[in-house]
Coordinates of C-alpha atoms in Angstrom, one line a residue:
X330 CA -1.9 13.2 159.2
X331 CA -1.6 10.6 156.3
X332 CA -0.7 7.0 156.9
X333 CA 0.5 7.6 160.3
X334 CA -1.2 5.1 163.4
X335 CA -2.2 7.0 166.2
X336 CA -3.6 5.2 168.9
X337 CA -5.8 7.3 172.0
X338 CA -5.0 5.3 174.8
X339 CA -3.5 6.1 178.2
X340 CA -0.5 5.0 180.1
X341 CA -0.4 5.9 184.0
X342 CA 3.2 5.9 185.6
X343 CA 2.9 4.1 189.2
X344 CA 4.8 6.7 191.4
X345 CA 5.9 4.9 194.3
X346 CA 3.2 5.2 196.6
X347 CA 1.8 8.1 194.7
X348 CA -0.9 10.2 194.4
X349 CA -0.4 14.1 193.6
X350 CA 1.8 15.5 196.4
X351 CA 3.8 12.5 197.0
X352 CA 7.6 12.9 198.5
X353 CA 9.3 10.8 196.4
X354 CA 8.9 8.3 193.7
X355 CA 11.1 5.4 192.1
X356 CA 13.5 5.9 189.5
X357 CA 14.4 9.8 190.5
X358 CA 11.0 11.2 188.7
X359 CA 10.4 14.7 190.1
X360 CA 8.6 13.9 193.5
X361 CA 6.6 17.2 194.0
X362 CA 4.8 17.4 190.7
X363 CA 3.1 14.3 189.7
X364 CA 4.3 14.6 185.6
X365 CA 3.3 11.8 183.3
X366 CA 6.1 9.2 184.0
X367 CA 7.0 6.3 181.9
X368 CA 9.8 4.0 183.5
X369 CA 11.0 1.5 181.2
X370 CA 13.3 -1.5 182.7
X371 CA 15.4 -2.3 179.7
X372 CA 19.0 -3.0 178.9
X373 CA 20.5 0.4 178.1
X374 CA 22.1 1.4 174.7
X375 CA 25.8 0.5 174.5
X376 CA 25.5 3.5 171.8
X377 CA 23.1 6.4 171.2
X378 CA 25.1 7.1 167.7
X379 CA 22.5 5.5 165.8
X380 CA 25.6 5.2 163.2
X381 CA 27.4 3.1 165.5
X382 CA 24.5 1.6 167.6
X383 CA 24.5 -1.4 165.2
X384 CA 21.3 -3.5 167.3
X385 CA 18.0 -3.7 166.2
X386 CA 16.7 -3.8 169.2
X387 CA 18.0 -0.6 170.7
X388 CA 16.6 1.5 167.7
X389 CA 13.3 1.2 169.8
X390 CA 14.9 3.1 172.5
X391 CA 16.7 5.7 170.5
X392 CA 13.8 6.5 169.0
X393 CA 13.1 8.2 172.5
X394 CA 15.8 10.5 170.8
X395 CA 15.7 10.3 167.4
X396 CA 13.2 11.2 164.6
X397 CA 13.6 9.3 161.3
X398 CA 13.2 10.2 157.8
X399 CA 9.9 7.4 157.5
X400 CA 8.1 5.2 159.6
X401 CA 6.1 2.1 159.2
X402 CA 2.9 1.6 160.0
X403 CA 1.1 -1.5 161.0
X404 CA 1.1 -3.3 157.8
X405 CA 5.0 -2.7 157.4
X406 CA 4.2 0.2 155.2
X407 CA 6.3 3.4 154.8
X408 CA 4.5 6.0 156.2
X409 CA 6.0 9.9 156.7
X410 CA 7.9 11.1 159.7
X411 CA 10.4 14.1 159.1
X412 CA 9.9 13.4 155.5
X413 CA 6.2 14.5 155.0
X414 CA 6.3 13.0 151.4
X415 CA 8.9 11.4 148.7
X416 CA 8.9 11.0 144.8
X417 CA 10.8 9.0 142.7
X418 CA 12.0 10.0 139.2
X419 CA 10.8 8.2 136.1
X420 CA 13.7 6.4 136.0
X421 CA 13.6 4.6 139.5
X422 CA 17.3 5.4 140.2
X423 CA 16.3 8.7 142.0
X424 CA 14.3 9.9 144.9
X425 CA 14.0 13.1 146.7
X426 CA 12.3 13.5 150.4
X427 CA 10.6 16.4 151.2
X428 CA 10.9 17.5 154.3
X429 CA 8.5 19.0 156.8
X430 CA 9.0 22.5 157.2
X431 CA 10.8 24.6 160.7
X432 CA 12.1 21.0 161.6
X433 CA 15.1 21.5 164.3
X434 CA 16.9 19.6 166.0
X435 CA 17.0 19.4 170.4
X436 CA 19.8 21.6 170.2
X437 CA 18.2 24.2 168.0
X438 CA 20.0 23.5 165.4
X439 CA 17.7 23.6 161.7
X440 CA 16.8 20.1 160.7
X441 CA 17.3 21.1 157.3
X442 CA 18.1 19.0 154.1
X443 CA 21.5 19.9 154.5
X444 CA 21.5 18.2 157.8
X445 CA 20.0 14.6 156.6
X446 CA 22.6 14.9 153.7
X447 CA 25.6 15.0 156.3
X448 CA 23.9 12.1 158.4
X449 CA 23.4 9.6 155.6
X450 CA 27.0 10.7 154.3
X451 CA 28.5 10.0 157.4
X452 CA 26.7 6.8 157.9
X453 CA 28.4 5.8 154.7
X454 CA 31.9 6.9 155.4
X455 CA 32.5 6.9 159.0
X456 CA 34.8 4.1 159.9
X457 CA 33.1 2.7 162.9
X458 CA 29.4 3.0 161.2
X459 CA 27.2 -0.2 161.5
X460 CA 24.5 1.2 158.9
X461 CA 27.1 1.7 156.0
X462 CA 26.5 -2.1 154.2
X463 CA 22.9 -0.9 154.1
X464 CA 23.4 2.1 151.8
X465 CA 24.9 0.4 148.8
X466 CA 22.3 1.5 146.5
X467 CA 22.8 5.4 147.5
X468 CA 25.2 6.7 145.0
X469 CA 25.3 10.7 146.6
X470 CA 23.2 12.4 148.7
X471 CA 22.3 16.5 147.8
X472 CA 20.4 19.4 149.3
X473 CA 17.7 21.4 147.0
X474 CA 17.0 24.0 149.4
X475 CA 16.4 23.6 152.8
X476 CA 13.9 21.1 152.4
X477 CA 14.2 18.5 149.8
X478 CA 16.6 15.4 150.1
X479 CA 17.9 14.3 146.7
X480 CA 19.4 10.6 147.2
X481 CA 20.9 9.3 143.9
X482 CA 20.8 5.7 143.5
X483 CA 23.6 3.2 142.1
X484 CA 20.5 1.4 141.1
X485 CA 17.0 1.3 140.5
X486 CA 15.7 0.4 144.1
X487 CA 11.8 1.5 145.5
X488 CA 13.0 -0.4 148.7
X489 CA 14.4 3.2 149.6
X490 CA 11.5 4.5 151.6
X491 CA 11.5 1.7 153.9
X492 CA 15.2 1.9 154.4
X493 CA 15.7 5.0 155.7
X494 CA 13.3 4.3 158.6
X495 CA 13.9 3.7 162.3
X496 CA 16.7 1.1 161.4
X497 CA 19.0 3.4 159.4
X498 CA 18.0 6.8 159.5
X499 CA 17.4 8.6 162.7
X500 CA 19.0 11.8 162.2
X501 CA 21.6 13.0 164.7
X502 CA 22.4 16.9 164.8
X503 CA 25.7 17.7 162.5
X504 CA 26.3 20.5 165.2
X505 CA 27.5 17.8 167.9
X506 CA 30.8 15.8 167.5
X507 CA 29.7 12.2 167.2
X508 CA 32.1 11.3 170.0
X509 CA 29.5 13.1 171.9
X510 CA 26.4 11.7 171.0
X511 CA 27.0 8.2 172.6
X512 CA 26.8 10.3 175.7
X513 CA 24.6 13.4 175.0
X514 CA 22.6 12.6 171.9
X515 CA 20.9 15.3 169.9
X516 CA 18.5 14.1 167.8
X517 CA 14.7 15.6 167.0
X518 CA 12.9 12.9 168.5
X519 CA 10.1 13.4 171.1
X520 CA 12.4 13.6 174.3
X521 CA 15.5 14.8 174.9
X522 CA 18.2 13.0 177.2
X523 CA 18.9 15.2 180.4
X524 CA 20.7 12.6 182.7
X525 CA 22.8 9.7 181.4
X526 CA 24.3 7.0 183.9
X527 CA 25.7 4.7 182.2
X528 CA 24.7 0.9 183.7
X529 CA 22.7 2.9 185.9
X530 CA 19.7 4.9 183.9
X531 CA 18.7 7.6 181.4
X532 CA 16.1 10.2 182.0
X533 CA 14.3 11.8 179.5
X534 CA 11.9 14.8 179.0
X535 CA 9.7 15.8 176.7
X536 CA 10.7 17.7 173.2
X537 CA 8.7 20.6 172.7
X538 CA 10.3 21.3 169.3
X539 CA 9.3 17.7 168.2
X540 CA 7.2 18.0 165.2
X541 CA 4.3 16.3 166.4
X542 CA 4.3 17.4 169.8
X543 CA 1.0 18.0 170.2
X544 CA 0.4 14.1 170.3
X545 CA 3.1 13.3 172.9
X546 CA 1.5 12.9 176.2
X547 CA 4.2 11.8 178.1
X548 CA 6.3 14.3 179.7
X549 CA 8.9 12.1 181.3
X550 CA 10.5 8.7 180.4
X551 CA 13.3 6.8 182.9
X552 CA 15.0 3.9 181.6
X553 CA 16.4 2.0 184.3
X554 CA 19.2 -0.9 183.7
X555 CA 17.1 -4.2 183.4
X556 CA 17.5 -5.9 186.5
X557 CA 17.5 -9.9 186.5
X558 CA 14.5 -11.3 184.9
X559 CA 13.1 -13.3 187.6
X560 CA 12.5 -9.5 189.5
X561 CA 10.6 -7.9 186.2
X562 CA 7.2 -9.3 187.5
X563 CA 7.5 -8.1 191.2
X564 CA 9.1 -4.7 190.1
X565 CA 6.1 -4.0 188.2
X566 CA 3.9 -5.0 190.9
X567 CA 5.3 -2.7 193.5
X568 CA 5.4 0.1 190.5
X569 CA 9.3 0.4 190.5
X570 CA 8.8 -0.2 186.7
X571 CA 5.7 0.5 184.3
X572 CA 7.1 -1.4 181.2
X573 CA 9.5 -4.0 180.8
X574 CA 11.1 -6.6 178.1
X575 CA 9.9 -9.7 179.3
X576 CA 11.4 -13.5 178.7
X577 CA 8.8 -16.2 177.5
X578 CA 10.1 -17.9 180.8
X579 CA 8.1 -15.2 183.1
X580 CA 5.1 -14.9 180.9
X581 CA 3.1 -17.1 183.2
X582 CA 4.1 -15.1 186.1
X583 CA 2.8 -12.1 184.5
X584 CA -0.3 -13.3 183.7
X585 CA -1.1 -14.5 187.0
X586 CA 0.2 -10.9 188.7
X587 CA -2.7 -9.6 186.3
X588 CA 0.0 -7.6 184.4
X589 CA -0.5 -7.3 180.8
X590 CA 1.7 -8.9 178.2
X591 CA 2.0 -7.4 175.2
X592 CA 2.8 -9.8 172.3
X593 CA 3.8 -7.5 169.9
X594 CA 4.6 -8.6 166.4
X595 CA 8.0 -8.5 164.6
X596 CA 10.4 -9.5 162.1
X597 CA 12.3 -11.5 164.5
X598 CA 14.0 -15.1 163.0
X599 CA 17.1 -17.0 164.6
X600 CA 19.0 -18.9 162.7
X601 CA 22.2 -21.4 162.8
X602 CA 25.0 -19.8 161.1
X603 CA 27.2 -21.9 158.9
X604 CA 30.6 -21.3 157.1
X605 CA 30.6 -23.2 154.1
X606 CA 34.3 -22.1 153.5
X607 CA 35.5 -23.9 156.7
X608 CA 35.6 -27.7 157.0
X609 CA 33.5 -29.7 157.6
X610 CA 30.9 -27.4 156.2
X611 CA 32.4 -27.1 152.8
X612 CA 31.0 -30.3 151.6
X613 CA 27.3 -30.0 150.7
X614 CA 26.0 -32.8 151.9
X615 CA 27.3 -32.2 155.7
X616 CA 25.3 -29.0 155.4
X617 CA 22.3 -30.7 154.3
X618 CA 22.2 -33.5 157.0
X619 CA 22.3 -30.5 159.7
X620 CA 19.7 -29.2 157.8
X621 CA 17.8 -32.6 158.3
X622 CA 18.5 -32.9 161.8
X623 CA 17.3 -29.6 163.1
X624 CA 13.5 -30.0 164.5
X625 CA 12.7 -26.6 165.1
X626 CA 9.6 -27.1 167.1
X627 CA 11.9 -27.8 170.2
X628 CA 13.5 -24.6 169.6
X629 CA 9.7 -23.2 169.9
X630 CA 8.6 -25.3 173.3
X631 CA 12.1 -24.8 175.0
X632 CA 13.3 -21.6 174.1
X633 CA 9.9 -19.7 173.3
X634 CA 7.7 -21.3 176.0
X635 CA 5.4 -22.1 172.7
X636 CA 5.0 -18.2 172.5
X637 CA 7.2 -18.5 169.1
X638 CA 6.7 -20.0 165.9
X639 CA 8.8 -22.7 163.6
X640 CA 10.3 -20.6 160.9
X641 CA 12.9 -22.0 157.8
X642 CA 13.6 -18.5 156.8
X643 CA 14.7 -15.1 157.9
X644 CA 11.3 -13.7 158.5
X645 CA 8.3 -15.2 160.3
X646 CA 5.5 -17.0 158.8
X647 CA 2.7 -14.9 157.3
X648 CA 5.1 -12.3 156.7
X649 CA 4.7 -10.2 153.3
X650 CA 8.4 -11.7 152.0
X651 CA 7.5 -15.1 153.6
X652 CA 7.2 -17.5 150.9
X653 CA 5.0 -20.4 151.2
X654 CA 6.7 -22.2 148.4
X655 CA 9.6 -23.0 150.0
X656 CA 8.6 -23.7 153.6
X657 CA 9.8 -27.0 155.3
X658 CA 11.9 -27.8 152.1
X659 CA 14.1 -30.2 154.9
X660 CA 12.1 -31.6 156.9
X661 CA 13.4 -33.0 160.1
X662 CA 14.7 -36.3 159.1
X663 CA 17.6 -37.8 161.5
X664 CA 17.7 -40.7 159.6
X665 CA 18.3 -39.0 156.1
X666 CA 20.9 -36.7 158.1
X667 CA 22.8 -39.8 159.2
X668 CA 22.7 -40.9 155.9
X669 CA 24.3 -37.9 154.1
X670 CA 27.0 -38.1 156.4
X671 CA 27.6 -41.4 155.4
X672 CA 27.3 -40.8 151.8
X673 CA 30.0 -37.4 152.4
X674 CA 32.4 -40.1 154.2
X675 CA 31.9 -37.8 157.1
X676 CA 33.0 -39.7 160.3
X677 CA 33.6 -38.3 163.7
X678 CA 32.8 -35.1 162.7
X679 CA 33.6 -32.4 165.4
X680 CA 33.2 -28.9 165.1
X681 CA 33.0 -25.8 167.8
X682 CA 30.0 -23.7 168.1
X683 CA 31.0 -20.4 169.4
X684 CA 28.2 -18.2 170.9
X685 CA 28.4 -14.8 173.0
X686 CA 26.5 -16.7 176.0
X687 CA 25.3 -19.5 177.2
X688 CA 21.8 -20.5 176.0
X689 CA 19.0 -22.9 175.5
X690 CA 18.7 -22.9 172.0
X691 CA 22.9 -23.8 171.7
X692 CA 22.3 -26.7 174.1
X693 CA 19.5 -27.7 171.3
X694 CA 22.0 -27.6 168.6
X695 CA 24.1 -29.7 170.4
X696 CA 21.9 -32.5 171.0
X697 CA 20.4 -32.5 167.7
X698 CA 23.3 -32.5 166.0
X699 CA 25.3 -35.3 168.0
X700 CA 22.1 -37.4 167.4
X701 CA 23.4 -37.7 163.9
X702 CA 26.6 -38.0 164.3
X703 CA 28.2 -34.6 164.7
X704 CA 30.1 -33.9 167.8
X705 CA 29.0 -30.4 169.0
X706 CA 31.1 -28.2 171.8
X707 CA 29.6 -25.2 172.9
X708 CA 32.3 -22.5 173.7
X709 CA 31.2 -19.0 174.9
X710 CA 33.1 -16.1 173.7
X711 CA 32.1 -12.8 175.4
X712 CA 33.7 -10.9 172.1
X713 CA 32.2 -13.5 170.0
X714 CA 31.0 -10.7 167.8
X715 CA 34.6 -10.3 166.5
X716 CA 35.2 -13.4 164.9
X717 CA 31.5 -13.4 163.9
X718 CA 31.9 -10.5 161.8
X719 CA 34.9 -11.2 160.6
X720 CA 33.9 -14.5 159.3
X721 CA 36.3 -16.3 161.3
X722 CA 33.8 -18.9 162.6
X723 CA 32.8 -22.1 161.4
X724 CA 29.4 -22.5 163.4
X725 CA 27.5 -19.9 165.3
X726 CA 24.0 -19.0 166.0
X727 CA 22.5 -15.5 165.5
X728 CA 19.2 -13.9 165.8
X729 CA 17.9 -11.1 163.8
X730 CA 14.8 -8.2 164.6
X731 CA 14.4 -7.7 160.8
X732 CA 14.6 -4.4 159.2
X733 CA 11.8 -2.3 157.8
X734 CA 12.9 -3.3 154.2
X735 CA 12.4 -6.7 153.4
X736 CA 15.3 -6.5 150.5
X737 CA 17.5 -5.1 153.6
X738 CA 17.0 -8.3 155.6
X739 CA 17.5 -11.0 152.3
X740 CA 20.9 -8.9 151.4
X741 CA 22.0 -8.6 155.0
X742 CA 21.7 -12.8 155.3
X743 CA 22.4 -13.8 151.8
X744 CA 24.5 -11.2 149.9
X745 CA 28.3 -11.6 149.5
X746 CA 29.0 -8.6 151.6
X747 CA 26.0 -9.7 154.2
X748 CA 26.5 -8.9 157.8
X749 CA 24.9 -11.5 158.5
X750 CA 26.5 -14.0 155.9
X751 CA 29.4 -15.7 158.1
X752 CA 30.3 -17.3 154.3
X753 CA 30.7 -14.2 152.5
X754 CA 31.8 -13.8 149.6
X755 CA 29.7 -17.0 148.8
X756 CA 26.0 -16.3 147.9
X757 CA 23.5 -18.7 146.2
X758 CA 23.1 -19.0 142.5
X759 CA 20.6 -16.6 141.2
X760 CA 20.1 -14.1 144.0
X761 CA 21.7 -11.5 142.9
X762 CA 19.4 -11.3 140.0
X763 CA 16.2 -12.0 142.2
X764 CA 16.7 -9.3 144.0
X765 CA 17.7 -6.8 141.7
X766 CA 14.1 -7.6 140.3
X767 CA 12.6 -7.1 143.8
X768 CA 14.5 -4.2 144.4
X769 CA 13.1 -2.6 141.0
X770 CA 9.6 -3.2 142.0
X771 CA 7.3 -0.5 143.1
X772 CA 6.0 -1.4 146.7
X773 CA 2.5 -0.8 145.1
X774 CA 3.1 -2.9 142.1
X775 CA 0.8 -6.0 142.1
X776 CA 4.2 -7.9 141.1
X777 CA 5.6 -6.6 144.2
X778 CA 4.9 -9.9 146.5
X779 CA 5.5 -12.1 144.0
X780 CA 8.8 -10.8 143.1
X781 CA 9.9 -10.5 146.6
X782 CA 9.0 -14.0 147.4
X783 CA 11.1 -15.0 144.9
X784 CA 13.7 -13.4 145.9
X785 CA 13.5 -15.1 149.1
X786 CA 13.6 -18.5 147.4
X787 CA 16.9 -17.9 145.8
X788 CA 18.2 -16.9 149.1
X789 CA 16.9 -20.1 150.6
X790 CA 19.1 -22.0 148.3
X791 CA 22.0 -20.5 150.7
X792 CA 24.1 -23.4 152.6
X793 CA 25.3 -20.7 154.9
X794 CA 21.5 -21.0 157.5
X795 CA 19.4 -22.8 158.7
X796 CA 16.4 -21.2 160.7
X797 CA 14.8 -22.7 163.5
X798 CA 12.4 -20.1 165.0
X799 CA 10.6 -16.9 165.0
X800 CA 9.7 -14.9 168.3
X801 CA 7.4 -12.0 168.9
X802 CA 8.7 -8.9 170.9
X803 CA 7.6 -9.5 174.2
X804 CA 6.4 -6.9 176.7
X805 CA 4.9 -6.6 180.2
X806 CA 3.1 -3.4 181.6
X807 CA 1.0 -3.0 184.3
X808 CA -2.8 -2.6 183.6
X809 CA -2.4 1.2 183.4
X810 CA -0.3 1.4 180.8
X811 CA -2.6 1.5 177.5
X812 CA -2.2 -0.8 174.7
X813 CA 0.9 -0.3 172.6
X814 CA 0.2 -0.2 168.8
X815 CA 1.3 -3.3 167.0
X816 CA 3.9 -1.5 164.8
X817 CA 6.3 -4.5 163.5
X818 CA 9.3 -4.3 166.2
X819 CA 8.8 -0.9 167.0
X820 CA 7.1 1.2 169.6
X821 CA 5.8 4.1 168.5
X822 CA 5.0 7.1 170.9
X823 CA 2.4 9.4 169.6
X824 CA -0.7 9.5 171.3
X825 CA 0.0 7.6 174.6
X826 CA -0.9 9.8 177.5
X827 CA 0.0 9.2 181.6
X828 CA -2.4 10.3 184.5
X829 CA -2.2 10.9 188.0

């Protein structure tokens, strides 16, 4: 199958006291049959409807139940999934996705061009959609027969095959009321949800109708509510879990326990979000003072325990869109930060840093800005998302898992309507034109990377964001669980096996 990264390794599920015939197993897996089962300790999705989920990290979980129009490979390039191929017209303002024949959802509904059209239209128009801002390049969607999805664009945009991947186009059954999808998802992914107890667990079983079911060798997945991070290691040692997300502080303990720590590549980048429409940041000199006050290495050392990397861009170093020419444009220089504040006449500067939960990163920001004369008061607001996305805050923090499309990542951060741009409608000069040029460049063009990096460079002129560090996705697993393919930001389930 062209472009798909298949990995032929084994995942072994530890079934309590185990061996065939065991009378019981952790997490409620079937006792009589030692079916290949993977138990994953994870933050359970708040939403199972991909249109309203919104969280980049949760799309990894939703990929169990939903298949996407495209996927990405280890290089981050778009490869076939539900769509076995796609073609652009000569003008570059229309792309047709050619679906695999005989696709069905887990409820038996045909997954045809009309179903894909219905999903994309819902994502564009549903009132509570978290995806509508990602689909601004799409003018309309039509079905040409059962297998061809014709996407007409508002502009030339060669990013669409990347855009319609796991983050945006996990296709749901049009036969199901969207309100019901949050509890009972119906997709065309490798597994189907058979039991969902919010806050406790979600059980899934293999979907025999999945288009690549021959390469799905796990029969059952049990998602178990993530416990206190301090108990993750012991949970894997005793076989309660086979796989878990792990925080950097627990990595050494996991390695000492002879567990496998998976350092998976991703597009993650954390930032300090600034609202230039509010004092004191309406003075560019105050923003520049913040830029020079930040010692990024301290975040790497204290937040990621040395696992992450310094970044001053919305991408990790080494990524296709990372602009080496813009690196360290505002080096750590507390003396210069103080001088800029003095030049601005900014004395006794005080600002609230509003965050969803207490964090080491917030404390570092408070200390570093305090050292140059900006008094920061940390305010924890569990409902932080409401004022953040309403652009009502002056100062906050955000961490993104990124998107398959680098242009989408750029517009989300720097665009005038970008959800991660706390200063909307502000955008840096030259950004709109640079992004347009990047969109209009075919992905296989020799000019693509240069135009993409130029768009990053233009975006970094924004005074609304100060990027701090990048951290890879971290998992810990039993040594009996096979290697996870290094797909950036995603987990692909094809090829994994579980043996007794």
